[in-house]
Amino acid sequence: MRNLLSLLCCLCSLLTTPAQTYYLPKTAVRLHLLIERQTYEPGCFAPYAKRYLQLDGIRQQQRVSHRVTDIQLTTLGVRDTSKCYTLQLKTKGEAPDIRLSDDAVLLAINAEPLPTATPTHAVLGGQRVRTAPDPKTLLSAEALAAGSTAKQAELTAQQITELRERRQLLITGEADDMPQDERQLQRMLSEIDHQCDLLTMLFTGTTRRDTTAHTVTLCPDSETEREVIFRLSRTLGLVDKDDMAGVPYYLTLKNLHPAEQPLLENKKGEGICVNIPATVQLTILQEDLPLATFEVPLAQFGITALRDGSVFRSKSRTHLQLHPATGAVVRMYTDAE
């Protein structure tokens, strides 16, 4: 019945009067996800890590994995086709400046519309990753001249051992070329550590990390418990919620302030319909682990109120700003204020 009355209201306004037709919004939710991809590349000497460096469990194959590192939330207003109303303001003087969105949602009267919200974290199209030096540039001339990979691995392991021994001599003060001060000693130790780490990567491999941003948009109309909203595949990253290749992420939504929706009739055309949103609690879960919880106002869970339009007939010019995502009154004032 309410939808039918709203539709008749819109049709009558278009056929019988030049009054402005407008909609109120429902609130869509945008989840802004940062997803980190880790790519492991085995070292060229990985098969010899156990033999020459006594390292166990070194992977021999490439491996890619993804994980969610951050979740932020913003809201967006979308036209609610069940909330179509007629706006006809009788004013003294110039006609009111009515601001609508591209899809005819009321945003402001005699005022500039408010900007839409942006996520609190930086949305990345891709994060730069610092390229590490090529460890092979540190190989000794003897290792580079070796005729087999196995021999190269053996000589590289010896080179690592020699660097570690030299480091120990510097720490104990037994090196032939002891530095003159503590600062120089620290620089020498840092350089040895750096070379050891790079050469060891030829056995242990390297892990590259980069981060990409994704957005998942939802427009809930009712409370829900553990609804699948997206899935994350270890190898593929973000996939559709129906793609069983990924692990499900769930949404639980609870209306914190339930209220009955009153039936509104805009018969005289001089009132202004606005939303009074309700606060809901949104929880994002992976399996049974809560990852993030938000409390946000959503228009479709609240009520719609009819504000008196007579204030626009006063001598002072009245200004009205509505929240673009909820359709709630943010500010209403006159020039005298």
PDB file of C-alpha atoms in Angstrom, residues 87-226:
ATOM      1  CA  LEU A  87       7.775  19.046  -3.116  1.00  0.00           C
ATOM      2  CA  GLN A  88       5.860  22.304  -3.653  1.00  0.00           C
ATOM      3  CA  LEU A  89       7.037  25.187  -1.511  1.00  0.00           C
ATOM      4  CA  LYS A  90       5.161  28.473  -1.474  1.00  0.00           C
ATOM      5  CA  THR A  91       7.696  31.148  -0.670  1.00  0.00           C
ATOM      6  CA  LYS A  92       7.806  34.924  -0.603  1.00  0.00           C
ATOM      7  CA  GLY A  93      10.262  36.195  -3.153  1.00  0.00           C
ATOM      8  CA  GLU A  94      12.497  34.018  -5.322  1.00  0.00           C
ATOM      9  CA  ALA A  95      11.790  30.342  -5.862  1.00  0.00           C
ATOM     10  CA  PRO A  96      13.747  27.902  -3.688  1.00  0.00           C
ATOM     11  CA  ASP A  97      16.903  26.334  -5.060  1.00  0.00           C
ATOM     12  CA  ILE A  98      16.224  22.601  -4.881  1.00  0.00           C
ATOM     13  CA  ARG A  99      19.287  20.368  -5.267  1.00  0.00           C
ATOM     14  CA  LEU A 100      18.819  16.781  -6.413  1.00  0.00           C
ATOM     15  CA  SER A 101      21.307  14.048  -7.198  1.00  0.00           C
ATOM     16  CA  ASP A 102      21.590  12.579 -10.696  1.00  0.00           C
ATOM     17  CA  ASP A 103      18.927  10.011  -9.757  1.00  0.00           C
ATOM     18  CA  ALA A 104      16.564  12.642  -8.239  1.00  0.00           C
ATOM     19  CA  VAL A 105      17.383  12.109  -4.556  1.00  0.00           C
ATOM     20  CA  LEU A 106      16.806  15.266  -2.502  1.00  0.00           C
ATOM     21  CA  LEU A 107      20.112  16.638  -1.188  1.00  0.00           C
ATOM     22  CA  ALA A 108      19.528  20.270  -0.204  1.00  0.00           C
ATOM     23  CA  ILE A 109      17.260  23.299  -0.493  1.00  0.00           C
ATOM     24  CA  ASN A 110      18.842  26.761  -0.787  1.00  0.00           C
ATOM     25  CA  ALA A 111      22.191  25.227   0.204  1.00  0.00           C
ATOM     26  CA  GLU A 112      25.144  23.315  -1.188  1.00  0.00           C
ATOM     27  CA  PRO A 113      24.851  19.514  -0.973  1.00  0.00           C
ATOM     28  CA  LEU A 114      27.155  17.833   1.517  1.00  0.00           C
ATOM     29  CA  PRO A 115      30.113  15.827   0.155  1.00  0.00           C
ATOM     30  CA  THR A 116      30.023  12.052   0.208  1.00  0.00           C
ATOM     31  CA  ALA A 117      32.183  10.137   2.692  1.00  0.00           C
ATOM     32  CA  THR A 118      35.593   8.719   1.839  1.00  0.00           C
ATOM     33  CA  PRO A 119      37.371   5.759   3.457  1.00  0.00           C
ATOM     34  CA  THR A 120      39.739   6.545   6.294  1.00  0.00           C
ATOM     35  CA  HIS A 121      42.635   4.539   4.896  1.00  0.00           C
ATOM     36  CA  ALA A 122      44.468   5.295   1.669  1.00  0.00           C
ATOM     37  CA  VAL A 123      42.953   3.320  -1.184  1.00  0.00           C
ATOM     38  CA  LEU A 124      45.840   1.797  -3.053  1.00  0.00           C
ATOM     39  CA  GLY A 125      45.800   0.728  -6.665  1.00  0.00           C
ATOM     40  CA  GLY A 126      48.969  -1.187  -5.945  1.00  0.00           C
ATOM     41  CA  GLN A 127      51.721  -0.718  -3.447  1.00  0.00           C
ATOM     42  CA  ARG A 128      55.277  -0.259  -4.606  1.00  0.00           C
ATOM     43  CA  VAL A 129      57.660  -2.910  -3.412  1.00  0.00           C
ATOM     44  CA  ARG A 130      61.318  -2.102  -2.981  1.00  0.00           C
ATOM     45  CA  THR A 131      63.401  -4.357  -5.188  1.00  0.00           C
ATOM     46  CA  ALA A 132      66.181  -6.129  -3.269  1.00  0.00           C
ATOM     47  CA  PRO A 133      69.669  -6.343  -4.811  1.00  0.00           C
ATOM     48  CA  ASP A 134      70.416  -9.480  -6.782  1.00  0.00           C
ATOM     49  CA  PRO A 135      72.243 -11.844  -4.363  1.00  0.00           C
ATOM     50  CA  LYS A 136      74.223 -13.348  -7.237  1.00  0.00           C
ATOM     51  CA  THR A 137      76.205 -10.112  -7.528  1.00  0.00           C
ATOM     52  CA  LEU A 138      77.824 -11.051  -4.190  1.00  0.00           C
ATOM     53  CA  LEU A 139      79.025 -14.459  -5.310  1.00  0.00           C
ATOM     54  CA  SER A 140      82.769 -15.002  -5.287  1.00  0.00           C
ATOM     55  CA  ALA A 141      84.664 -15.372  -8.547  1.00  0.00           C
ATOM     56  CA  GLU A 142      85.270 -19.031  -7.688  1.00  0.00           C
ATOM     57  CA  ALA A 143      81.540 -19.686  -7.242  1.00  0.00           C
ATOM     58  CA  LEU A 144      80.671 -17.916 -10.481  1.00  0.00           C
ATOM     59  CA  ALA A 145      83.197 -20.069 -12.325  1.00  0.00           C
ATOM     60  CA  ALA A 146      81.891 -23.336 -10.872  1.00  0.00           C
ATOM     61  CA  GLY A 147      80.657 -25.810 -13.452  1.00  0.00           C
ATOM     62  CA  SER A 148      77.532 -27.017 -11.607  1.00  0.00           C
ATOM     63  CA  THR A 149      74.777 -25.640  -9.422  1.00  0.00           C
ATOM     64  CA  ALA A 150      75.730 -28.034  -6.647  1.00  0.00           C
ATOM     65  CA  LYS A 151      79.305 -26.704  -6.615  1.00  0.00           C
ATOM     66  CA  GLN A 152      78.050 -23.108  -6.673  1.00  0.00           C
ATOM     67  CA  ALA A 153      75.836 -23.860  -3.678  1.00  0.00           C
ATOM     68  CA  GLU A 154      78.750 -25.423  -1.784  1.00  0.00           C
ATOM     69  CA  LEU A 155      81.051 -22.448  -2.433  1.00  0.00           C
ATOM     70  CA  THR A 156      78.293 -19.966  -1.534  1.00  0.00           C
ATOM     71  CA  ALA A 157      77.722 -21.779   1.767  1.00  0.00           C
ATOM     72  CA  GLN A 158      81.451 -21.495   2.476  1.00  0.00           C
ATOM     73  CA  GLN A 159      81.284 -17.780   1.685  1.00  0.00           C
ATOM     74  CA  ILE A 160      78.429 -17.359   4.205  1.00  0.00           C
ATOM     75  CA  THR A 161      80.417 -19.257   6.835  1.00  0.00           C
ATOM     76  CA  GLU A 162      83.450 -17.022   6.274  1.00  0.00           C
ATOM     77  CA  LEU A 163      81.303 -13.886   6.660  1.00  0.00           C
ATOM     78  CA  ARG A 164      79.884 -15.208   9.940  1.00  0.00           C
ATOM     79  CA  GLU A 165      83.376 -15.989  11.224  1.00  0.00           C
ATOM     80  CA  ARG A 166      84.568 -12.521  10.306  1.00  0.00           C
ATOM     81  CA  ARG A 167      81.606 -11.001  12.141  1.00  0.00           C
ATOM     82  CA  GLN A 168      82.500 -12.958  15.264  1.00  0.00           C
ATOM     83  CA  LEU A 169      86.107 -11.772  15.116  1.00  0.00           C
ATOM     84  CA  LEU A 170      84.942  -8.158  14.880  1.00  0.00           C
ATOM     85  CA  ILE A 171      82.649  -8.578  17.879  1.00  0.00           C
ATOM     86  CA  THR A 172      85.407 -10.160  20.002  1.00  0.00           C
ATOM     87  CA  GLY A 173      87.998  -7.613  18.854  1.00  0.00           C
ATOM     88  CA  GLU A 174      90.271 -10.258  17.305  1.00  0.00           C
ATOM     89  CA  ALA A 175      90.041  -9.111  13.659  1.00  0.00           C
ATOM     90  CA  ASP A 176      93.207  -7.867  11.989  1.00  0.00           C
ATOM     91  CA  ASP A 177      91.444  -4.766  10.646  1.00  0.00           C
ATOM     92  CA  MET A 178      89.572  -3.621  13.732  1.00  0.00           C
ATOM     93  CA  PRO A 179      87.793  -0.275  13.215  1.00  0.00           C
ATOM     94  CA  GLN A 180      88.827   2.857  15.036  1.00  0.00           C
ATOM     95  CA  ASP A 181      85.461   3.650  16.669  1.00  0.00           C
ATOM     96  CA  GLU A 182      82.122   2.112  17.588  1.00  0.00           C
ATOM     97  CA  ARG A 183      80.240   3.746  14.727  1.00  0.00           C
ATOM     98  CA  GLN A 184      82.548   2.255  12.099  1.00  0.00           C
ATOM     99  CA  LEU A 185      82.275  -1.132  13.794  1.00  0.00           C
ATOM    100  CA  GLN A 186      78.490  -1.011  13.570  1.00  0.00           C
ATOM    101  CA  ARG A 187      78.654  -0.133   9.875  1.00  0.00           C
ATOM    102  CA  MET A 188      80.947  -3.086   9.198  1.00  0.00           C
ATOM    103  CA  LEU A 189      78.706  -5.464  11.150  1.00  0.00           C
ATOM    104  CA  SER A 190      75.604  -4.196   9.326  1.00  0.00           C
ATOM    105  CA  GLU A 191      77.261  -4.725   5.946  1.00  0.00           C
ATOM    106  CA  ILE A 192      78.254  -8.279   6.869  1.00  0.00           C
ATOM    107  CA  ASP A 193      74.705  -9.016   8.059  1.00  0.00           C
ATOM    108  CA  HIS A 194      73.318  -7.597   4.812  1.00  0.00           C
ATOM    109  CA  GLN A 195      75.591  -9.763   2.676  1.00  0.00           C
ATOM    110  CA  CYS A 196      74.803 -12.867   4.737  1.00  0.00           C
ATOM    111  CA  ASP A 197      71.069 -12.273   4.392  1.00  0.00           C
ATOM    112  CA  LEU A 198      71.280 -11.809   0.631  1.00  0.00           C
ATOM    113  CA  LEU A 199      73.429 -14.892   0.064  1.00  0.00           C
ATOM    114  CA  THR A 200      71.180 -16.951   2.342  1.00  0.00           C
ATOM    115  CA  MET A 201      68.199 -15.976   0.163  1.00  0.00           C
ATOM    116  CA  LEU A 202      69.748 -18.079  -2.592  1.00  0.00           C
ATOM    117  CA  PHE A 203      68.909 -21.064  -0.358  1.00  0.00           C
ATOM    118  CA  THR A 204      65.794 -19.920   1.528  1.00  0.00           C
ATOM    119  CA  GLY A 205      64.082 -17.985  -1.288  1.00  0.00           C
ATOM    120  CA  THR A 206      62.355 -14.609  -1.197  1.00  0.00           C
ATOM    121  CA  THR A 207      58.862 -13.399  -0.331  1.00  0.00           C
ATOM    122  CA  ARG A 208      57.391 -10.416  -2.166  1.00  0.00           C
ATOM    123  CA  ARG A 209      54.443  -8.547  -0.661  1.00  0.00           C
ATOM    124  CA  ASP A 210      52.120  -6.115  -2.393  1.00  0.00           C
ATOM    125  CA  THR A 211      48.752  -4.670  -1.426  1.00  0.00           C
ATOM    126  CA  THR A 212      45.709  -3.928  -3.563  1.00  0.00           C
ATOM    127  CA  ALA A 213      42.420  -2.205  -2.709  1.00  0.00           C
ATOM    128  CA  HIS A 214      38.972  -3.637  -3.412  1.00  0.00           C
ATOM    129  CA  THR A 215      35.426  -2.463  -2.718  1.00  0.00           C
ATOM    130  CA  VAL A 216      32.430  -4.635  -1.866  1.00  0.00           C
ATOM    131  CA  THR A 217      29.062  -2.827  -1.993  1.00  0.00           C
ATOM    132  CA  LEU A 218      26.038  -4.037  -0.018  1.00  0.00           C
ATOM    133  CA  CYS A 219      22.529  -2.644   0.386  1.00  0.00           C
ATOM    134  CA  PRO A 220      20.933  -4.611   3.236  1.00  0.00           C
ATOM    135  CA  ASP A 221      17.186  -4.346   3.842  1.00  0.00           C
ATOM    136  CA  SER A 222      16.831  -6.617   6.853  1.00  0.00           C
ATOM    137  CA  GLU A 223      18.739  -8.079   9.744  1.00  0.00           C
ATOM    138  CA  THR A 224      20.952 -10.996   8.810  1.00  0.00           C
ATOM    139  CA  GLU A 225      23.112 -13.601  10.527  1.00  0.00           C
ATOM    140  CA  ARG A 226      26.309 -14.876   8.884  1.00  0.00           C
TER     141      ARG A 226
END
